[in-house]
Coordinates of C-alpha atoms in Angstrom, one line a residue:
M1 CA -23.1 -6.3 -8.3
K2 CA -23.6 -2.5 -7.1
L3 CA -20.6 -0.8 -5.5
N4 CA -20.6 2.4 -3.8
I5 CA -16.9 3.6 -3.7
A6 CA -15.5 6.6 -1.9
L7 CA -13.4 8.7 -4.1
L8 CA -10.2 10.2 -2.5
A9 CA -8.2 11.9 -5.0
G10 CA -5.9 13.8 -2.5
D11 CA -2.9 15.9 -3.5
G12 CA -0.2 16.2 -6.2
I13 CA -0.8 13.6 -9.0
G14 CA -3.4 11.9 -6.9
P15 CA -6.4 13.6 -9.1
E16 CA -4.8 12.6 -12.4
V17 CA -4.0 9.0 -11.6
I18 CA -7.4 8.5 -9.8
D19 CA -9.1 9.4 -12.9
Q20 CA -7.5 6.9 -14.8
A21 CA -8.6 4.2 -12.4
V22 CA -12.1 5.3 -12.5
K23 CA -12.0 5.0 -16.3
V24 CA -10.9 1.6 -16.1
S25 CA -13.1 0.4 -13.1
D26 CA -16.2 1.7 -15.0
A27 CA -15.0 -0.2 -18.1
V28 CA -14.7 -3.4 -16.1
A29 CA -18.3 -2.5 -14.5
K30 CA -19.8 -2.1 -17.8
K31 CA -17.9 -5.4 -19.5
F32 CA -19.2 -7.3 -16.4
N33 CA -22.6 -5.8 -15.8
H34 CA -21.6 -4.0 -12.5
E35 CA -22.7 -0.7 -11.3
I36 CA -20.3 1.7 -9.6
N37 CA -21.4 4.7 -7.7
W38 CA -18.5 7.1 -7.0
T39 CA -18.6 9.6 -4.0
P40 CA -15.8 12.2 -4.2
A41 CA -14.5 13.7 -0.8
L42 CA -11.7 15.8 0.2
T43 CA -8.6 14.9 2.1
G44 CA -4.8 15.8 2.5
A45 CA -3.7 19.6 1.5
A46 CA -6.6 19.9 -0.8
A47 CA -8.8 19.4 2.5
I48 CA -6.5 21.8 4.6
D49 CA -7.0 24.5 1.9
A50 CA -10.7 24.0 1.8
V51 CA -11.9 23.5 5.5
G52 CA -8.6 23.5 7.5
E53 CA -8.6 20.0 8.4
P54 CA -6.8 17.3 6.6
Y55 CA -9.5 14.4 7.1
P56 CA -12.8 16.3 7.6
D57 CA -15.9 14.7 9.3
E58 CA -17.8 14.9 6.1
T59 CA -15.0 12.7 4.4
H60 CA -15.2 10.2 7.2
E61 CA -18.9 9.9 6.7
V62 CA -18.3 9.2 3.2
C63 CA -15.8 6.7 3.6
A64 CA -17.4 4.9 6.5
N65 CA -20.7 4.5 4.5
A66 CA -18.9 3.2 1.3
D67 CA -18.1 -0.3 0.3
A68 CA -14.5 0.5 -0.3
V69 CA -12.3 3.7 -0.7
L70 CA -10.1 4.4 -3.7
F71 CA -7.3 6.7 -2.5
G72 CA -4.7 8.7 -4.7
A73 CA -2.1 10.5 -2.6
I74 CA -1.6 12.8 0.3
G75 CA 1.2 15.4 0.7
H76 CA 2.5 18.8 -0.3
P77 CA 6.1 20.4 -0.3
R78 CA 4.9 23.6 1.5
F79 CA 4.0 21.4 4.5
D80 CA 7.0 19.3 4.1
N81 CA 9.4 22.5 4.2
D82 CA 7.8 23.7 7.2
P83 CA 8.7 22.0 10.5
S84 CA 6.6 24.2 12.5
A85 CA 3.3 23.6 10.7
K86 CA 0.6 22.5 13.2
V87 CA -1.5 21.0 10.8
R88 CA -0.1 18.7 7.9
P89 CA -1.6 16.5 5.2
E90 CA -0.2 13.3 6.5
Q91 CA -2.3 13.9 9.8
G92 CA -5.2 13.0 7.7
L93 CA -3.8 9.8 6.6
L94 CA -3.2 8.6 10.2
K95 CA -6.5 10.0 11.4
M96 CA -8.3 8.2 8.5
R97 CA -6.5 4.7 9.2
Q98 CA -7.3 5.1 12.8
K99 CA -10.9 6.2 12.5
L100 CA -11.6 3.5 9.7
G101 CA -9.7 0.7 11.6
L102 CA -7.4 0.2 8.7
F103 CA -4.9 -1.9 10.7
A104 CA -3.3 -4.0 8.0
N105 CA -1.5 -2.6 4.9
V106 CA -1.0 -5.2 2.1
R107 CA 1.9 -4.5 -0.3
P108 CA 2.6 -7.1 -3.1
T109 CA 5.8 -7.2 -4.8
F110 CA 6.1 -8.7 -8.1
T111 CA 7.9 -8.5 -11.4
F112 CA 6.5 -7.7 -15.0
P113 CA 8.2 -9.9 -17.8
S114 CA 8.4 -7.0 -20.2
L115 CA 10.2 -4.8 -17.4
I116 CA 12.6 -7.4 -15.9
D117 CA 15.6 -5.4 -17.2
K118 CA 14.4 -2.2 -16.0
S119 CA 15.0 -3.3 -12.4
P120 CA 18.0 -1.9 -10.7
L121 CA 18.9 -5.5 -9.6
K122 CA 20.0 -8.5 -11.8
R123 CA 17.3 -10.5 -13.7
D124 CA 18.6 -13.7 -11.9
R125 CA 18.1 -12.2 -8.6
I126 CA 14.5 -11.1 -8.9
E127 CA 12.7 -13.1 -11.8
G128 CA 10.0 -15.1 -10.3
T129 CA 9.6 -12.5 -7.1
D130 CA 6.0 -12.8 -5.8
L131 CA 5.8 -11.5 -2.2
I132 CA 3.5 -9.7 0.2
I133 CA 4.5 -7.5 3.0
L134 CA 1.8 -7.2 5.5
R135 CA 2.5 -4.0 7.7
E136 CA 0.8 -3.1 10.8
L137 CA -0.9 0.4 10.3
T138 CA -2.6 2.0 13.4
G139 CA -0.1 1.0 16.3
G140 CA 3.8 1.2 16.9
V141 CA 5.8 4.4 17.0
Y142 CA 3.6 6.6 14.7
F143 CA 0.9 6.4 17.2
G144 CA 2.7 6.3 20.7
E145 CA 3.4 9.0 22.9
R146 CA 5.6 11.7 21.6
G147 CA 6.9 15.0 22.6
R148 CA 9.7 17.1 23.7
K149 CA 11.3 18.1 27.0
D150 CA 14.6 20.0 28.2
N151 CA 13.3 23.3 26.6
G152 CA 12.6 21.5 23.3
N153 CA 16.2 20.0 23.0
T154 CA 15.1 16.4 23.6
A155 CA 12.4 14.7 21.6
F156 CA 11.0 11.2 22.0
D157 CA 8.7 8.9 20.1
T158 CA 7.4 5.8 21.9
M159 CA 6.8 2.4 20.1
T160 CA 3.9 0.6 21.8
Y161 CA 1.9 -2.5 20.8
Q162 CA -0.8 -4.4 22.3
R163 CA -0.9 -8.0 22.0
F164 CA -4.4 -7.8 20.0
E165 CA -2.9 -5.5 17.7
I166 CA -0.2 -8.2 16.7
E167 CA -2.6 -11.0 16.9
R168 CA -5.1 -9.7 14.4
L169 CA -2.3 -8.7 11.8
A170 CA -0.5 -11.9 12.2
K171 CA -3.9 -13.8 11.6
K172 CA -4.1 -12.2 8.2
G173 CA -0.6 -13.1 7.5
F174 CA -1.2 -16.7 8.1
E175 CA -4.3 -16.7 6.2
M176 CA -2.3 -15.1 3.3
A177 CA 0.3 -17.6 3.7
L178 CA -1.9 -20.7 3.4
K179 CA -3.4 -19.4 0.1
R180 CA 0.1 -18.8 -1.3
G181 CA 3.6 -20.5 -0.5
K182 CA 2.7 -21.5 3.0
K183 CA 5.5 -19.4 4.3
L184 CA 5.5 -16.7 6.8
C185 CA 8.3 -14.5 8.2
C186 CA 7.9 -12.3 11.2
V187 CA 10.2 -9.3 10.9
D188 CA 11.3 -7.4 14.2
K189 CA 14.1 -6.4 16.2
A190 CA 13.7 -8.5 19.2
N191 CA 17.4 -8.5 20.1
V192 CA 17.1 -4.8 21.1
L193 CA 13.2 -3.6 21.3
E194 CA 10.8 -5.0 24.0
A195 CA 7.9 -4.2 21.7
S196 CA 9.6 -6.6 19.1
R197 CA 9.8 -9.3 21.7
L198 CA 6.2 -9.2 22.4
W199 CA 5.9 -9.4 18.6
R200 CA 7.8 -12.5 18.5
E201 CA 6.5 -14.4 21.3
T202 CA 2.7 -13.5 20.2
V203 CA 3.4 -15.0 16.7
Q204 CA 5.3 -18.1 18.2
A205 CA 1.9 -18.7 20.3
M206 CA 0.0 -18.5 17.1
E207 CA 2.0 -21.2 15.2
K208 CA 0.2 -24.2 16.6
D209 CA -2.9 -23.0 15.0
Y210 CA -1.3 -23.0 11.4
P211 CA 0.8 -26.2 11.3
E212 CA 1.1 -26.1 7.6
V213 CA 2.7 -22.7 7.5
E214 CA 6.6 -22.5 7.7
V215 CA 7.4 -19.5 10.1
T216 CA 10.7 -18.0 10.3
Y217 CA 11.7 -14.8 12.4
E218 CA 14.4 -12.1 11.2
F219 CA 15.7 -9.0 12.2
V220 CA 14.7 -6.1 10.2
D221 CA 18.1 -4.8 9.3
A222 CA 19.0 -8.5 7.9
V223 CA 15.7 -8.4 5.9
A224 CA 16.6 -5.0 4.4
M225 CA 19.7 -6.8 3.0
R226 CA 18.0 -10.1 2.1
L227 CA 15.4 -8.2 0.1
I228 CA 18.1 -7.0 -2.1
Q229 CA 20.0 -10.2 -2.3
W230 CA 17.2 -12.7 -2.4
P231 CA 13.8 -11.3 -2.7
K232 CA 12.4 -14.8 -4.1
G233 CA 13.1 -16.4 -0.8
Y234 CA 10.2 -14.4 0.8
D235 CA 6.4 -15.3 0.6
V236 CA 4.6 -13.3 3.2
I237 CA 6.4 -10.8 5.7
I238 CA 4.3 -9.3 8.6
T239 CA 5.9 -6.6 10.5
A240 CA 5.3 -3.3 12.6
N241 CA 4.4 -0.1 11.4
L242 CA 7.7 1.8 11.2
F243 CA 9.6 -1.3 9.7
G244 CA 6.9 -1.9 7.3
D245 CA 6.9 1.6 5.9
I246 CA 10.7 1.5 5.2
L247 CA 10.8 -2.3 3.9
T248 CA 7.6 -1.8 1.4
D249 CA 9.4 1.2 -0.1
E250 CA 12.6 -0.8 -0.4
A251 CA 10.7 -3.4 -2.1
S252 CA 9.0 -1.3 -4.5
V253 CA 11.8 -0.7 -6.7
I254 CA 12.4 -4.4 -7.5
S255 CA 9.8 -4.2 -10.3
G256 CA 11.7 -1.4 -11.9
S257 CA 9.3 1.5 -11.2
M258 CA 7.6 2.7 -7.8
G259 CA 4.7 3.7 -10.1
L260 CA 3.6 0.1 -10.7
M261 CA 3.0 -1.2 -7.2
P262 CA -0.6 -1.1 -5.9
S263 CA -1.7 -1.6 -2.1
S264 CA -4.6 -2.0 0.0
S265 CA -5.4 -1.3 3.5
L266 CA -7.7 -3.8 5.2
G267 CA -10.2 -2.9 8.0
S268 CA -12.9 -4.8 9.9
D269 CA -15.7 -3.0 7.9
V270 CA -14.2 -0.9 4.9
S271 CA -10.8 -1.1 3.2
L272 CA -9.0 1.3 1.3
Y273 CA -6.9 0.9 -1.9
E274 CA -3.9 3.2 -3.1
P275 CA -0.7 3.4 -5.3
I276 CA 2.3 3.5 -3.0
H277 CA 4.2 6.2 -4.9
G278 CA 3.0 9.2 -3.0
S279 CA 1.7 12.7 -4.4
Y280 CA 4.9 13.5 -6.5
P281 CA 4.2 17.2 -6.5
Q282 CA 6.7 17.8 -9.2
A283 CA 4.6 16.0 -11.8
A284 CA 1.3 17.4 -10.6
G285 CA -1.0 18.8 -13.5
K286 CA 1.5 17.9 -16.1
D287 CA -0.3 14.6 -17.4
I288 CA 2.9 12.6 -17.2
A289 CA 2.5 10.5 -14.1
N290 CA 2.4 6.6 -14.2
P291 CA -1.2 5.6 -13.5
L292 CA -0.5 1.8 -13.5
A293 CA -0.1 1.6 -9.5
T294 CA -3.5 3.0 -8.9
V295 CA -5.2 1.0 -11.8
L296 CA -3.7 -2.1 -10.2
S297 CA -4.9 -0.9 -6.7
A298 CA -8.6 -0.9 -8.2
A299 CA -7.8 -4.6 -9.2
M300 CA -7.0 -5.4 -5.5
M301 CA -10.3 -3.9 -4.9
F302 CA -12.3 -6.0 -7.2
E303 CA -10.4 -9.0 -6.0
D304 CA -11.5 -8.3 -2.5
F305 CA -15.0 -8.2 -3.5
N306 CA -14.4 -11.8 -5.0
L307 CA -14.6 -10.3 -8.4
K308 CA -11.7 -12.3 -9.5
D309 CA -12.5 -12.2 -13.4
E310 CA -12.9 -8.5 -13.3
A311 CA -9.4 -8.0 -11.3
E312 CA -7.7 -10.5 -13.9
A313 CA -9.1 -8.4 -16.8
I314 CA -7.2 -5.3 -15.2
R315 CA -4.2 -7.0 -14.6
A316 CA -4.1 -8.4 -18.1
V317 CA -4.7 -5.3 -19.6
V318 CA -1.9 -3.6 -17.8
N319 CA 0.5 -6.3 -18.7
K320 CA -0.6 -5.7 -22.4
S321 CA 0.1 -1.9 -22.3
L322 CA 3.5 -2.7 -20.7
A323 CA 4.4 -5.1 -23.4
E324 CA 3.2 -2.7 -26.1
G325 CA 5.0 0.2 -24.7
I326 CA 1.7 2.2 -24.0
V327 CA 3.4 3.8 -20.9
T328 CA 4.3 7.0 -19.6
E329 CA 7.7 8.9 -19.7
D330 CA 8.9 7.1 -16.7
L331 CA 9.1 3.7 -18.5
S332 CA 9.3 4.8 -22.1
E333 CA 13.3 4.9 -22.2
G334 CA 13.6 7.0 -25.4
G335 CA 10.5 5.6 -27.2
K336 CA 7.0 7.2 -27.1
A337 CA 5.9 8.4 -24.0
Y338 CA 2.0 8.5 -23.5
K339 CA 0.2 11.1 -21.4
T340 CA -1.3 9.7 -18.2
S341 CA -4.9 10.4 -19.5
E342 CA -3.8 8.6 -22.9
V343 CA -2.7 5.5 -20.9
G344 CA -6.1 5.5 -19.0
D345 CA -8.1 5.8 -22.2
W346 CA -6.0 2.9 -24.0
L347 CA -6.6 0.7 -21.1
A348 CA -10.2 1.5 -20.8
A349 CA -10.7 0.8 -24.5
N350 CA -8.9 -2.3 -24.3
I351 CA -10.9 -3.7 -21.7

C-alpha cells in the first residue's frame, strides 16, 4: 500500500516525538512492503511565527489531500500567559478540526501489564481497564457564540448542538460498541442543560437500531467520580466536546502516564492521529519526552487503514520496550533513562 501522510509536528516536544513515530512507521512500512510519503506542514505557534496564522491555507491543503494526518502538539507558554493575544496556537487546532470535519475524537484508555503499579490508582481498581471515550469535536461550547458585554465585565460562551452532530457521533459509538463489549454510555448533564437533553433524546431514539447494545445514561459529574472508582465498568463512552475534553484527560492517568495514551480524530474524508499529552514546553529540545503515545497513535492510523498486523507489530514492540525498561525518564524510576531518540531507534530496530 502507498500512503500519503501529512506530518504536522507543531510545537514544544511535538517535533521530537513525531520523529520517533516516523522512524517506527517507516520500519513497519519496510517490514510489510508499504510505501509512506510524508509531507511536513506548519501549525500552531511555529506557524504563527512563520506566517502569522496557526493553521495556514497551505497546511490545510496538505492535510486535505493526504490519506491521514500525523500530528504532534500545539501550544506555547508565551500565548498561555498573554490573555490579550489575538492569535493563539489553539485557534489553529479548532480551525483544523472544523475545516477537515474532524467530528469524533477517539481516546482509548487501557493498562500496560508492566506498568500497572505505576498508576495512581490501586491495581484491583484498574487491572483489565479497556475503554474508549468518543468526544464530539466540532460543536458545543468551544464553537458556540461567545463574547463580552457590560463594558467587558460579563463574559459568555454558548453550548449549542444540532441533532445531526449528535447522531453522527452516536452512530460511531454504537458501531464501536458492537465490535467491543456491546455497552454504550451517553454522558451528559441532562438534569440542568437543554443541550444535554437533546443529546439524551437523540441517543434514546437511536437505541432501536442497535438492539444488541446495552445503553446507559449518566451525568458527567458522576462519571468523573466513577472513572476513578470503577473504570472497568465502562466500554464505550460518548459525550459532548467540553465534557469529553475533561474526562479524557482524567482517564489518561489511569495507565500511569499521560505520555502513553494515543488518540485519533475521525472525519468523513481524512482522519488525524495524535498523542494526548500536549506540547510540554518545559521538555522541548531536551530529548527526554516520552514518544510512546505518538508511536501508538501511528498504530491507530495503521489499524484504520485496515493494516491490523502492522498496528499489532507497533503495539507489541511498545509493550516489549516497557517490559525491558527501554523508557524515558518519566517511567524510569531510578533506572536507566533513555533519550527520546534512543527509544525511537530501539523501537524501529526491534520491528
